[in-house]
Amino acid sequence: MKRNLPLSRVYRLLEPGPVVLLTTSRNGRPNVMTLSWHTMMEFEPPLVGCIVSNRNYSFGLLKATQECVLNIPTADLAAKVVGCGNTSGRRTDKFKAFRLTPLPAACVAAPLVAQCYANLECRVIDTRLVAKYNFFILQVLKAWIDPSRQRAQTLHHQGRGNFMVAGRTMRLPSRAK
Ligand SMILES: Cc1cc2nc3c(=O)[nH]c(=O)nc-3n(C[C@H](O)[C@H](O)[C@H](O)COP(=O)(O)O)c2cc1C
């Protein structure tokens, strides 16, 4: 027997990819926010769609600068990830508050977060769905990875303070090269 699942919980089933830290920068002042609503849209060049609420300080920064970095943290950074998702850069320097280290990026003004195992430098390429859905389409211009951390224990948001930590991997037949 199954029971009704409130529609408000559907997103918890279709759990998206790893929680990321989205960094932006304007006038030399960087900001970082936690983001879990993102989706891959194309293999190469990689396109990523993401929802950045217009209530967030990052929304205005992303809209104005048209660039950002998606930084992928691992479970050891969980407290900082949650902190960046519960504080606004309007009043707080989150890099300082959560002891995150900004590193210069190659293609964008937004910084890489040094502690994250991978960093994707992105440019906004399509804003047609921003007004209606806060949905930005990003193109990844440059990607960085820490080669010593191939099996990264990424965090996956399941709502209301619950996170799944990536674990076991399986190798199955694939047509992909
Ligand atoms: C685990 C987690 C995931 C989140 N995912 C998103 C998201 O996908 N989109 C969004 O707009 N806000 C998301 N948030 C909320 C923002 O991170 C939060 O509002 C943050 O304070 C915004 O910071 P800012 O005002 O400095 O931009 C998430 C928060 C948490 C804790």
Short mmCIF file of N, CA and C and ligand atoms in Angstrom, two decimals:
data_model
loop_
_atom_site.label_atom_id
_atom_site.label_comp_id
_atom_site.label_asym_id
_atom_site.label_seq_id
_atom_site.Cartn_x
_atom_site.Cartn_y
_atom_site.Cartn_z
N MET A 1 0.84 -1.21 0.00
CA MET A 1 0.00 0.00 0.00
C MET A 1 0.88 1.26 0.00
N LYS A 2 0.51 2.18 -0.85
CA LYS A 2 1.26 3.44 -0.87
C LYS A 2 0.39 4.53 -0.29
N ARG A 3 1.05 5.57 0.21
CA ARG A 3 0.26 6.69 0.72
C ARG A 3 0.55 7.93 -0.10
N ASN A 4 -0.32 8.90 0.02
CA ASN A 4 -0.16 10.15 -0.71
C ASN A 4 1.13 10.84 -0.30
N LEU A 5 1.82 11.37 -1.31
CA LEU A 5 3.02 12.16 -1.03
C LEU A 5 2.71 13.61 -1.37
N PRO A 6 2.80 14.51 -0.41
CA PRO A 6 2.51 15.92 -0.73
C PRO A 6 3.38 16.40 -1.90
N LEU A 7 2.77 17.16 -2.80
CA LEU A 7 3.51 17.63 -3.98
C LEU A 7 4.73 18.44 -3.57
N SER A 8 4.66 19.05 -2.40
CA SER A 8 5.80 19.86 -1.93
C SER A 8 7.04 19.00 -1.67
N ARG A 9 6.86 17.68 -1.65
CA ARG A 9 8.02 16.81 -1.38
C ARG A 9 8.57 16.13 -2.61
N VAL A 10 7.95 16.40 -3.75
CA VAL A 10 8.38 15.72 -4.98
C VAL A 10 9.86 15.97 -5.26
N TYR A 11 10.30 17.19 -5.06
CA TYR A 11 11.70 17.52 -5.38
C TYR A 11 12.67 16.68 -4.58
N ARG A 12 12.22 16.17 -3.47
CA ARG A 12 13.12 15.37 -2.64
C ARG A 12 13.37 14.00 -3.25
N LEU A 13 12.45 13.56 -4.12
CA LEU A 13 12.64 12.28 -4.81
C LEU A 13 13.57 12.43 -6.00
N LEU A 14 13.33 13.50 -6.76
CA LEU A 14 14.15 13.75 -7.95
C LEU A 14 15.38 14.54 -7.50
N GLU A 15 16.10 13.94 -6.65
CA GLU A 15 17.22 14.61 -6.00
C GLU A 15 18.27 14.99 -7.04
N PRO A 16 18.65 16.25 -7.10
CA PRO A 16 19.58 16.66 -8.15
C PRO A 16 21.03 16.29 -7.81
N GLY A 17 21.91 16.70 -8.66
CA GLY A 17 23.33 16.40 -8.49
C GLY A 17 23.90 17.01 -7.23
N PRO A 18 25.20 17.04 -7.11
CA PRO A 18 25.78 17.50 -5.86
C PRO A 18 25.45 18.95 -5.53
N VAL A 19 25.34 19.21 -4.27
CA VAL A 19 25.21 20.59 -3.81
C VAL A 19 26.47 21.34 -4.22
N VAL A 20 26.31 22.56 -4.73
CA VAL A 20 27.47 23.34 -5.14
C VAL A 20 27.50 24.67 -4.40
N LEU A 21 28.66 25.28 -4.42
CA LEU A 21 28.80 26.65 -3.92
C LEU A 21 28.97 27.55 -5.13
N LEU A 22 28.00 28.44 -5.34
CA LEU A 22 28.07 29.35 -6.49
C LEU A 22 28.75 30.63 -6.05
N THR A 23 29.86 30.96 -6.70
CA THR A 23 30.54 32.22 -6.36
C THR A 23 30.32 33.23 -7.47
N THR A 24 30.20 34.48 -7.04
CA THR A 24 30.07 35.62 -7.95
C THR A 24 31.02 36.70 -7.43
N SER A 25 31.20 37.75 -8.20
CA SER A 25 32.02 38.86 -7.71
C SER A 25 31.64 40.13 -8.45
N ARG A 26 31.49 41.20 -7.69
CA ARG A 26 31.25 42.51 -8.32
C ARG A 26 32.09 43.55 -7.60
N ASN A 27 32.73 44.41 -8.37
CA ASN A 27 33.61 45.46 -7.83
C ASN A 27 34.63 44.88 -6.85
N GLY A 28 35.17 43.73 -7.18
CA GLY A 28 36.22 43.13 -6.36
C GLY A 28 35.72 42.48 -5.08
N ARG A 29 34.40 42.45 -4.88
CA ARG A 29 33.85 41.86 -3.65
C ARG A 29 33.16 40.54 -3.99
N PRO A 30 33.76 39.42 -3.55
CA PRO A 30 33.19 38.13 -3.91
C PRO A 30 32.05 37.71 -2.97
N ASN A 31 31.18 36.87 -3.48
CA ASN A 31 30.13 36.29 -2.63
C ASN A 31 30.01 34.80 -2.97
N VAL A 32 29.44 34.06 -2.03
CA VAL A 32 29.27 32.62 -2.23
C VAL A 32 27.91 32.21 -1.67
N MET A 33 27.18 31.41 -2.43
CA MET A 33 25.89 30.88 -1.93
C MET A 33 25.79 29.39 -2.27
N THR A 34 25.03 28.69 -1.47
CA THR A 34 24.81 27.26 -1.66
C THR A 34 23.69 27.06 -2.66
N LEU A 35 23.85 26.08 -3.54
CA LEU A 35 22.85 25.85 -4.59
C LEU A 35 22.74 24.36 -4.89
N SER A 36 21.50 23.86 -4.88
CA SER A 36 21.33 22.45 -5.24
C SER A 36 20.41 22.24 -6.43
N TRP A 37 19.70 23.29 -6.86
CA TRP A 37 18.79 23.14 -8.00
C TRP A 37 19.52 23.48 -9.28
N HIS A 38 20.19 22.47 -9.83
CA HIS A 38 20.89 22.66 -11.10
C HIS A 38 20.71 21.39 -11.93
N THR A 39 20.94 21.54 -13.22
CA THR A 39 20.78 20.38 -14.11
C THR A 39 21.72 20.48 -15.30
N MET A 40 22.31 19.36 -15.71
CA MET A 40 23.11 19.34 -16.93
C MET A 40 22.17 19.49 -18.11
N MET A 41 22.61 20.21 -19.15
CA MET A 41 21.77 20.41 -20.33
C MET A 41 22.47 20.02 -21.63
N GLU A 42 23.79 19.95 -21.63
CA GLU A 42 24.54 19.57 -22.83
C GLU A 42 25.90 19.05 -22.40
N PHE A 43 26.42 18.08 -23.20
CA PHE A 43 27.72 17.50 -22.86
C PHE A 43 28.87 18.48 -23.13
N GLU A 44 28.98 18.89 -24.43
CA GLU A 44 30.11 19.73 -24.77
C GLU A 44 29.76 20.72 -25.89
N PRO A 45 29.93 22.02 -25.68
CA PRO A 45 30.42 22.57 -24.43
C PRO A 45 29.40 22.31 -23.32
N PRO A 46 29.88 22.06 -22.11
CA PRO A 46 28.94 21.75 -21.03
C PRO A 46 28.02 22.94 -20.76
N LEU A 47 26.72 22.64 -20.75
CA LEU A 47 25.72 23.66 -20.37
C LEU A 47 25.03 23.20 -19.10
N VAL A 48 24.82 24.12 -18.19
CA VAL A 48 24.20 23.80 -16.90
C VAL A 48 23.10 24.83 -16.65
N GLY A 49 21.92 24.34 -16.31
CA GLY A 49 20.85 25.26 -15.93
C GLY A 49 20.77 25.31 -14.42
N CYS A 50 20.51 26.50 -13.88
CA CYS A 50 20.35 26.54 -12.41
C CYS A 50 19.37 27.62 -11.99
N ILE A 51 18.71 27.34 -10.88
CA ILE A 51 17.74 28.28 -10.31
C ILE A 51 18.43 29.07 -9.21
N VAL A 52 18.49 30.37 -9.42
CA VAL A 52 18.99 31.26 -8.35
C VAL A 52 17.85 32.21 -8.01
N SER A 53 17.29 32.04 -6.84
CA SER A 53 16.12 32.83 -6.45
C SER A 53 16.42 34.32 -6.47
N ASN A 54 15.41 35.10 -6.93
CA ASN A 54 15.64 36.55 -6.97
C ASN A 54 15.60 37.18 -5.58
N ARG A 55 15.36 36.36 -4.56
CA ARG A 55 15.45 36.87 -3.18
C ARG A 55 16.90 36.86 -2.68
N ASN A 56 17.74 36.11 -3.38
CA ASN A 56 19.13 36.00 -2.95
C ASN A 56 19.97 37.16 -3.48
N TYR A 57 20.93 37.56 -2.69
CA TYR A 57 21.88 38.60 -3.09
C TYR A 57 22.61 38.16 -4.37
N SER A 58 22.91 36.88 -4.47
CA SER A 58 23.64 36.35 -5.63
C SER A 58 22.89 36.57 -6.94
N PHE A 59 21.56 36.63 -6.88
CA PHE A 59 20.76 36.80 -8.10
C PHE A 59 21.18 38.07 -8.83
N GLY A 60 21.23 39.17 -8.11
CA GLY A 60 21.59 40.47 -8.72
C GLY A 60 23.03 40.45 -9.23
N LEU A 61 23.91 39.80 -8.46
CA LEU A 61 25.33 39.74 -8.87
C LEU A 61 25.46 38.93 -10.16
N LEU A 62 24.75 37.81 -10.23
CA LEU A 62 24.84 36.95 -11.41
C LEU A 62 24.23 37.65 -12.62
N LYS A 63 23.11 38.33 -12.39
CA LYS A 63 22.44 39.02 -13.49
C LYS A 63 23.31 40.16 -14.03
N ALA A 64 23.96 40.87 -13.12
CA ALA A 64 24.76 42.02 -13.54
C ALA A 64 26.08 41.61 -14.19
N THR A 65 26.73 40.59 -13.64
CA THR A 65 28.08 40.25 -14.14
C THR A 65 28.05 39.16 -15.20
N GLN A 66 26.96 38.38 -15.23
CA GLN A 66 26.81 37.29 -16.21
C GLN A 66 27.89 36.22 -16.09
N GLU A 67 28.49 36.10 -14.93
CA GLU A 67 29.47 35.02 -14.77
C GLU A 67 29.53 34.55 -13.32
N CYS A 68 30.00 33.32 -13.15
CA CYS A 68 30.07 32.73 -11.83
C CYS A 68 30.99 31.51 -11.86
N VAL A 69 31.23 30.94 -10.68
CA VAL A 69 31.92 29.64 -10.61
C VAL A 69 31.04 28.69 -9.81
N LEU A 70 30.88 27.46 -10.32
CA LEU A 70 30.20 26.41 -9.55
C LEU A 70 31.30 25.58 -8.91
N ASN A 71 31.38 25.65 -7.59
CA ASN A 71 32.42 24.95 -6.84
C ASN A 71 31.78 23.73 -6.18
N ILE A 72 32.42 22.57 -6.33
CA ILE A 72 31.80 21.34 -5.82
C ILE A 72 32.49 20.90 -4.53
N PRO A 73 31.77 21.03 -3.42
CA PRO A 73 32.37 20.68 -2.13
C PRO A 73 32.16 19.21 -1.78
N THR A 74 32.92 18.72 -0.85
CA THR A 74 32.78 17.35 -0.34
C THR A 74 32.23 17.40 1.10
N ALA A 75 31.90 16.21 1.60
CA ALA A 75 31.18 16.14 2.88
C ALA A 75 31.94 16.80 4.04
N ASP A 76 33.25 16.84 3.98
CA ASP A 76 34.01 17.47 5.07
C ASP A 76 33.71 18.97 5.17
N LEU A 77 33.12 19.54 4.12
CA LEU A 77 32.81 20.98 4.13
C LEU A 77 31.34 21.24 4.48
N ALA A 78 30.63 20.20 4.93
CA ALA A 78 29.17 20.30 5.11
C ALA A 78 28.75 21.51 5.96
N ALA A 79 29.43 21.76 7.04
CA ALA A 79 29.02 22.87 7.93
C ALA A 79 29.15 24.20 7.21
N LYS A 80 30.19 24.35 6.42
CA LYS A 80 30.39 25.61 5.68
C LYS A 80 29.32 25.74 4.58
N VAL A 81 29.00 24.61 3.94
CA VAL A 81 28.00 24.60 2.87
C VAL A 81 26.65 25.07 3.42
N VAL A 82 26.26 24.52 4.55
CA VAL A 82 24.98 24.89 5.16
C VAL A 82 25.04 26.35 5.63
N GLY A 83 26.17 26.76 6.14
CA GLY A 83 26.35 28.15 6.59
C GLY A 83 26.15 29.12 5.43
N CYS A 84 26.75 28.81 4.28
CA CYS A 84 26.63 29.70 3.11
C CYS A 84 25.22 29.70 2.55
N GLY A 85 24.44 28.68 2.89
CA GLY A 85 23.06 28.61 2.43
C GLY A 85 22.06 29.21 3.41
N ASN A 86 22.56 29.65 4.54
CA ASN A 86 21.67 30.23 5.55
C ASN A 86 22.08 31.64 5.94
N THR A 87 22.97 32.23 5.17
CA THR A 87 23.46 33.58 5.45
C THR A 87 23.48 34.35 4.14
N SER A 88 23.21 35.64 4.19
CA SER A 88 23.26 36.41 2.95
C SER A 88 24.52 37.25 2.87
N GLY A 89 25.06 37.30 1.67
CA GLY A 89 26.23 38.14 1.41
C GLY A 89 25.92 39.63 1.44
N ARG A 90 24.65 39.97 1.57
CA ARG A 90 24.30 41.40 1.67
C ARG A 90 24.96 42.03 2.88
N ARG A 91 25.01 41.28 3.96
CA ARG A 91 25.56 41.83 5.20
C ARG A 91 26.83 41.14 5.66
N THR A 92 27.11 39.96 5.13
CA THR A 92 28.22 39.16 5.66
C THR A 92 29.22 38.81 4.58
N ASP A 93 30.49 38.92 4.91
CA ASP A 93 31.54 38.39 4.02
C ASP A 93 31.65 36.90 4.35
N LYS A 94 31.01 36.07 3.52
CA LYS A 94 30.93 34.64 3.85
C LYS A 94 32.27 33.94 3.69
N PHE A 95 33.15 34.46 2.84
CA PHE A 95 34.48 33.84 2.74
C PHE A 95 35.18 33.93 4.10
N LYS A 96 35.03 35.10 4.74
CA LYS A 96 35.64 35.28 6.06
C LYS A 96 34.91 34.48 7.11
N ALA A 97 33.59 34.64 7.13
CA ALA A 97 32.77 34.02 8.18
C ALA A 97 32.94 32.50 8.21
N PHE A 98 33.08 31.88 7.01
CA PHE A 98 33.15 30.41 6.97
C PHE A 98 34.54 29.90 6.58
N ARG A 99 35.50 30.81 6.66
CA ARG A 99 36.91 30.45 6.41
C ARG A 99 37.07 29.68 5.10
N LEU A 100 36.57 30.28 4.04
CA LEU A 100 36.76 29.73 2.70
C LEU A 100 37.81 30.57 1.99
N THR A 101 38.63 29.92 1.18
CA THR A 101 39.73 30.63 0.54
C THR A 101 39.40 30.92 -0.92
N PRO A 102 39.32 32.22 -1.31
CA PRO A 102 39.08 32.53 -2.72
C PRO A 102 40.39 32.45 -3.51
N LEU A 103 40.33 31.82 -4.68
CA LEU A 103 41.49 31.76 -5.58
C LEU A 103 41.08 32.40 -6.90
N PRO A 104 42.00 33.10 -7.56
CA PRO A 104 41.62 33.71 -8.85
C PRO A 104 41.27 32.65 -9.89
N ALA A 105 40.23 32.93 -10.67
CA ALA A 105 39.84 32.03 -11.76
C ALA A 105 40.56 32.47 -13.03
N ALA A 106 40.52 31.62 -14.07
CA ALA A 106 41.22 31.94 -15.32
C ALA A 106 40.36 32.79 -16.26
N CYS A 107 39.05 32.54 -16.29
CA CYS A 107 38.21 33.17 -17.32
C CYS A 107 37.16 34.14 -16.77
N VAL A 108 36.93 34.11 -15.47
CA VAL A 108 35.86 34.96 -14.90
C VAL A 108 36.39 35.69 -13.65
N ALA A 109 35.66 36.75 -13.26
CA ALA A 109 36.10 37.52 -12.09
C ALA A 109 35.73 36.82 -10.78
N ALA A 110 34.70 35.98 -10.81
CA ALA A 110 34.29 35.26 -9.59
C ALA A 110 35.41 34.30 -9.19
N PRO A 111 35.62 34.12 -7.88
CA PRO A 111 36.73 33.28 -7.44
C PRO A 111 36.39 31.79 -7.37
N LEU A 112 37.44 30.97 -7.45
CA LEU A 112 37.31 29.54 -7.14
C LEU A 112 37.35 29.43 -5.62
N VAL A 113 36.66 28.44 -5.07
CA VAL A 113 36.80 28.14 -3.63
C VAL A 113 37.87 27.06 -3.51
N ALA A 114 38.98 27.40 -2.89
CA ALA A 114 40.14 26.50 -2.86
C ALA A 114 39.80 25.15 -2.23
N GLN A 115 38.97 25.14 -1.21
CA GLN A 115 38.67 23.91 -0.47
C GLN A 115 37.82 22.91 -1.27
N CYS A 116 37.19 23.36 -2.36
CA CYS A 116 36.32 22.47 -3.13
C CYS A 116 37.15 21.60 -4.07
N TYR A 117 36.72 20.35 -4.29
CA TYR A 117 37.56 19.45 -5.08
C TYR A 117 37.46 19.70 -6.58
N ALA A 118 36.39 20.39 -7.02
CA ALA A 118 36.28 20.75 -8.44
C ALA A 118 35.65 22.14 -8.54
N ASN A 119 35.99 22.85 -9.62
CA ASN A 119 35.50 24.22 -9.81
C ASN A 119 35.19 24.42 -11.30
N LEU A 120 34.02 24.96 -11.59
CA LEU A 120 33.60 25.16 -12.99
C LEU A 120 33.38 26.64 -13.23
N GLU A 121 34.21 27.21 -14.06
CA GLU A 121 34.07 28.64 -14.38
C GLU A 121 33.01 28.77 -15.47
N CYS A 122 32.02 29.62 -15.23
CA CYS A 122 30.86 29.67 -16.12
C CYS A 122 30.51 31.09 -16.56
N ARG A 123 29.91 31.14 -17.78
CA ARG A 123 29.34 32.39 -18.27
C ARG A 123 27.85 32.16 -18.51
N VAL A 124 27.04 33.15 -18.16
CA VAL A 124 25.60 33.05 -18.45
C VAL A 124 25.41 33.21 -19.95
N ILE A 125 24.76 32.23 -20.59
CA ILE A 125 24.58 32.35 -22.05
C ILE A 125 23.11 32.54 -22.44
N ASP A 126 22.20 32.36 -21.51
CA ASP A 126 20.79 32.52 -21.85
C ASP A 126 20.02 32.94 -20.60
N THR A 127 19.33 34.08 -20.71
CA THR A 127 18.57 34.58 -19.55
C THR A 127 17.07 34.62 -19.83
N ARG A 128 16.66 33.93 -20.92
CA ARG A 128 15.25 34.05 -21.31
C ARG A 128 14.27 33.51 -20.26
N LEU A 129 14.73 32.58 -19.42
CA LEU A 129 13.83 32.02 -18.41
C LEU A 129 14.04 32.62 -17.03
N VAL A 130 14.88 33.66 -16.96
CA VAL A 130 15.17 34.25 -15.64
C VAL A 130 13.96 34.99 -15.08
N ALA A 131 13.33 35.81 -15.91
CA ALA A 131 12.21 36.61 -15.41
C ALA A 131 11.08 35.72 -14.89
N LYS A 132 10.84 34.60 -15.58
CA LYS A 132 9.71 33.75 -15.19
C LYS A 132 10.08 32.74 -14.11
N TYR A 133 11.29 32.13 -14.23
CA TYR A 133 11.63 31.02 -13.34
C TYR A 133 12.92 31.20 -12.53
N ASN A 134 13.57 32.32 -12.65
CA ASN A 134 14.90 32.50 -12.02
C ASN A 134 15.89 31.45 -12.54
N PHE A 135 15.71 31.03 -13.78
CA PHE A 135 16.50 29.94 -14.36
C PHE A 135 17.57 30.51 -15.29
N PHE A 136 18.82 30.34 -14.88
CA PHE A 136 19.95 30.83 -15.67
C PHE A 136 20.58 29.65 -16.41
N ILE A 137 20.94 29.85 -17.67
CA ILE A 137 21.67 28.80 -18.40
C ILE A 137 23.13 29.23 -18.52
N LEU A 138 23.98 28.36 -18.01
CA LEU A 138 25.42 28.67 -17.92
C LEU A 138 26.19 27.77 -18.88
N GLN A 139 27.25 28.34 -19.44
CA GLN A 139 28.20 27.52 -20.21
C GLN A 139 29.49 27.42 -19.39
N VAL A 140 29.96 26.20 -19.22
CA VAL A 140 31.22 26.02 -18.48
C VAL A 140 32.37 26.35 -19.44
N LEU A 141 33.17 27.32 -19.05
CA LEU A 141 34.28 27.77 -19.90
C LEU A 141 35.58 27.05 -19.55
N LYS A 142 35.71 26.70 -18.27
CA LYS A 142 36.96 26.09 -17.79
C LYS A 142 36.62 25.27 -16.55
N ALA A 143 37.21 24.08 -16.46
CA ALA A 143 36.91 23.21 -15.31
C ALA A 143 38.21 22.78 -14.65
N TRP A 144 38.18 22.75 -13.32
CA TRP A 144 39.35 22.37 -12.52
C TRP A 144 38.97 21.20 -11.62
N ILE A 145 39.93 20.29 -11.43
CA ILE A 145 39.67 19.18 -10.51
C ILE A 145 40.93 18.86 -9.73
N ASP A 146 40.76 18.42 -8.50
CA ASP A 146 41.89 17.97 -7.68
C ASP A 146 42.10 16.49 -8.02
N PRO A 147 43.20 16.16 -8.72
CA PRO A 147 43.38 14.78 -9.18
C PRO A 147 43.56 13.78 -8.04
N SER A 148 43.92 14.26 -6.86
CA SER A 148 44.11 13.34 -5.74
C SER A 148 42.79 12.93 -5.10
N ARG A 149 41.68 13.55 -5.55
CA ARG A 149 40.37 13.23 -4.95
C ARG A 149 39.39 12.79 -6.02
N GLN A 150 39.65 11.63 -6.65
CA GLN A 150 38.78 11.16 -7.74
C GLN A 150 37.43 10.67 -7.21
N ARG A 151 37.44 9.99 -6.07
CA ARG A 151 36.18 9.47 -5.54
C ARG A 151 35.64 10.42 -4.48
N ALA A 152 35.18 11.56 -4.94
CA ALA A 152 34.79 12.61 -4.01
C ALA A 152 33.46 12.27 -3.33
N GLN A 153 33.42 12.48 -2.05
CA GLN A 153 32.18 12.26 -1.29
C GLN A 153 31.35 13.54 -1.33
N THR A 154 30.61 13.70 -2.43
CA THR A 154 29.82 14.92 -2.60
C THR A 154 28.55 14.85 -1.75
N LEU A 155 27.96 16.04 -1.55
CA LEU A 155 26.74 16.15 -0.74
C LEU A 155 25.54 16.28 -1.66
N HIS A 156 24.45 15.60 -1.34
CA HIS A 156 23.24 15.66 -2.16
C HIS A 156 22.06 16.02 -1.26
N HIS A 157 21.44 17.15 -1.57
CA HIS A 157 20.41 17.68 -0.69
C HIS A 157 19.10 16.92 -0.82
N GLN A 158 18.53 16.52 0.28
CA GLN A 158 17.24 15.83 0.27
C GLN A 158 16.16 16.64 0.98
N GLY A 159 16.45 17.90 1.26
CA GLY A 159 15.46 18.78 1.89
C GLY A 159 15.51 18.73 3.40
N ARG A 160 15.08 19.83 3.99
CA ARG A 160 14.94 19.96 5.44
C ARG A 160 16.15 19.47 6.23
N GLY A 161 17.31 19.88 5.79
CA GLY A 161 18.52 19.56 6.55
C GLY A 161 19.04 18.14 6.36
N ASN A 162 18.43 17.40 5.42
CA ASN A 162 18.92 16.03 5.15
C ASN A 162 19.80 16.02 3.91
N PHE A 163 20.92 15.35 4.03
CA PHE A 163 21.86 15.24 2.92
C PHE A 163 22.27 13.79 2.75
N MET A 164 22.43 13.39 1.48
CA MET A 164 22.99 12.07 1.21
C MET A 164 24.44 12.31 0.80
N VAL A 165 25.31 11.44 1.26
CA VAL A 165 26.72 11.57 0.89
C VAL A 165 27.00 10.51 -0.17
N ALA A 166 27.56 10.93 -1.31
CA ALA A 166 27.84 9.98 -2.39
C ALA A 166 28.80 8.91 -1.87
N GLY A 167 28.55 7.70 -2.29
CA GLY A 167 29.37 6.61 -1.77
C GLY A 167 29.80 5.64 -2.83
N ARG A 168 29.18 4.43 -2.80
CA ARG A 168 29.56 3.34 -3.67
C ARG A 168 29.34 3.71 -5.15
N THR A 169 30.28 3.32 -6.01
CA THR A 169 30.05 3.51 -7.44
C THR A 169 30.04 2.14 -8.12
N MET A 170 29.30 2.03 -9.23
CA MET A 170 29.21 0.77 -9.99
C MET A 170 29.62 1.06 -11.42
N ARG A 171 30.28 0.11 -12.03
CA ARG A 171 30.64 0.27 -13.44
C ARG A 171 29.79 -0.69 -14.26
N LEU A 172 28.97 -0.15 -15.18
CA LEU A 172 28.07 -0.95 -16.00
C LEU A 172 28.34 -0.66 -17.47
N PRO A 173 27.91 -1.55 -18.38
CA PRO A 173 28.16 -1.31 -19.80
C PRO A 173 27.58 0.03 -20.24
N SER A 174 28.34 0.74 -21.08
CA SER A 174 27.89 2.04 -21.54
C SER A 174 28.33 2.25 -22.99
N ARG A 175 27.48 2.91 -23.76
CA ARG A 175 27.86 3.20 -25.15
C ARG A 175 28.79 4.40 -25.22
N ALA A 176 28.84 5.15 -24.12
CA ALA A 176 29.65 6.38 -24.14
C ALA A 176 31.12 6.05 -24.26
N LYS A 177 31.85 6.92 -25.00
CA LYS A 177 33.29 6.68 -25.16
C LYS A 177 34.00 6.94 -23.86
C1 LIG B 1 21.43 22.84 0.81
C2 LIG B 1 20.94 24.15 0.26
C3 LIG B 1 20.61 24.25 -1.08
C4 LIG B 1 20.16 25.46 -1.62
N1 LIG B 1 19.84 25.53 -2.94
C5 LIG B 1 19.44 26.70 -3.49
C6 LIG B 1 19.15 26.79 -4.88
O1 LIG B 1 19.26 25.83 -5.63
N2 LIG B 1 18.76 28.00 -5.37
C7 LIG B 1 18.61 29.10 -4.56
O2 LIG B 1 18.23 30.18 -5.07
N3 LIG B 1 18.88 29.05 -3.23
C8 LIG B 1 19.31 27.88 -2.69
N4 LIG B 1 19.61 27.81 -1.36
C9 LIG B 1 19.43 29.01 -0.53
C10 LIG B 1 20.59 30.01 -0.66
O3 LIG B 1 21.85 29.37 -0.58
C11 LIG B 1 20.46 31.05 0.46
O4 LIG B 1 19.25 31.77 0.28
C12 LIG B 1 21.64 31.96 0.60
O5 LIG B 1 21.55 32.62 1.84
C13 LIG B 1 21.75 32.99 -0.51
O6 LIG B 1 22.90 33.76 -0.27
P1 LIG B 1 23.12 35.23 -0.88
O7 LIG B 1 21.99 36.09 -0.35
O8 LIG B 1 24.46 35.65 -0.35
O9 LIG B 1 23.08 35.10 -2.35
C14 LIG B 1 20.05 26.61 -0.79
C15 LIG B 1 20.40 26.52 0.56
C16 LIG B 1 20.83 25.30 1.08
C17 LIG B 1 21.20 25.22 2.54
#
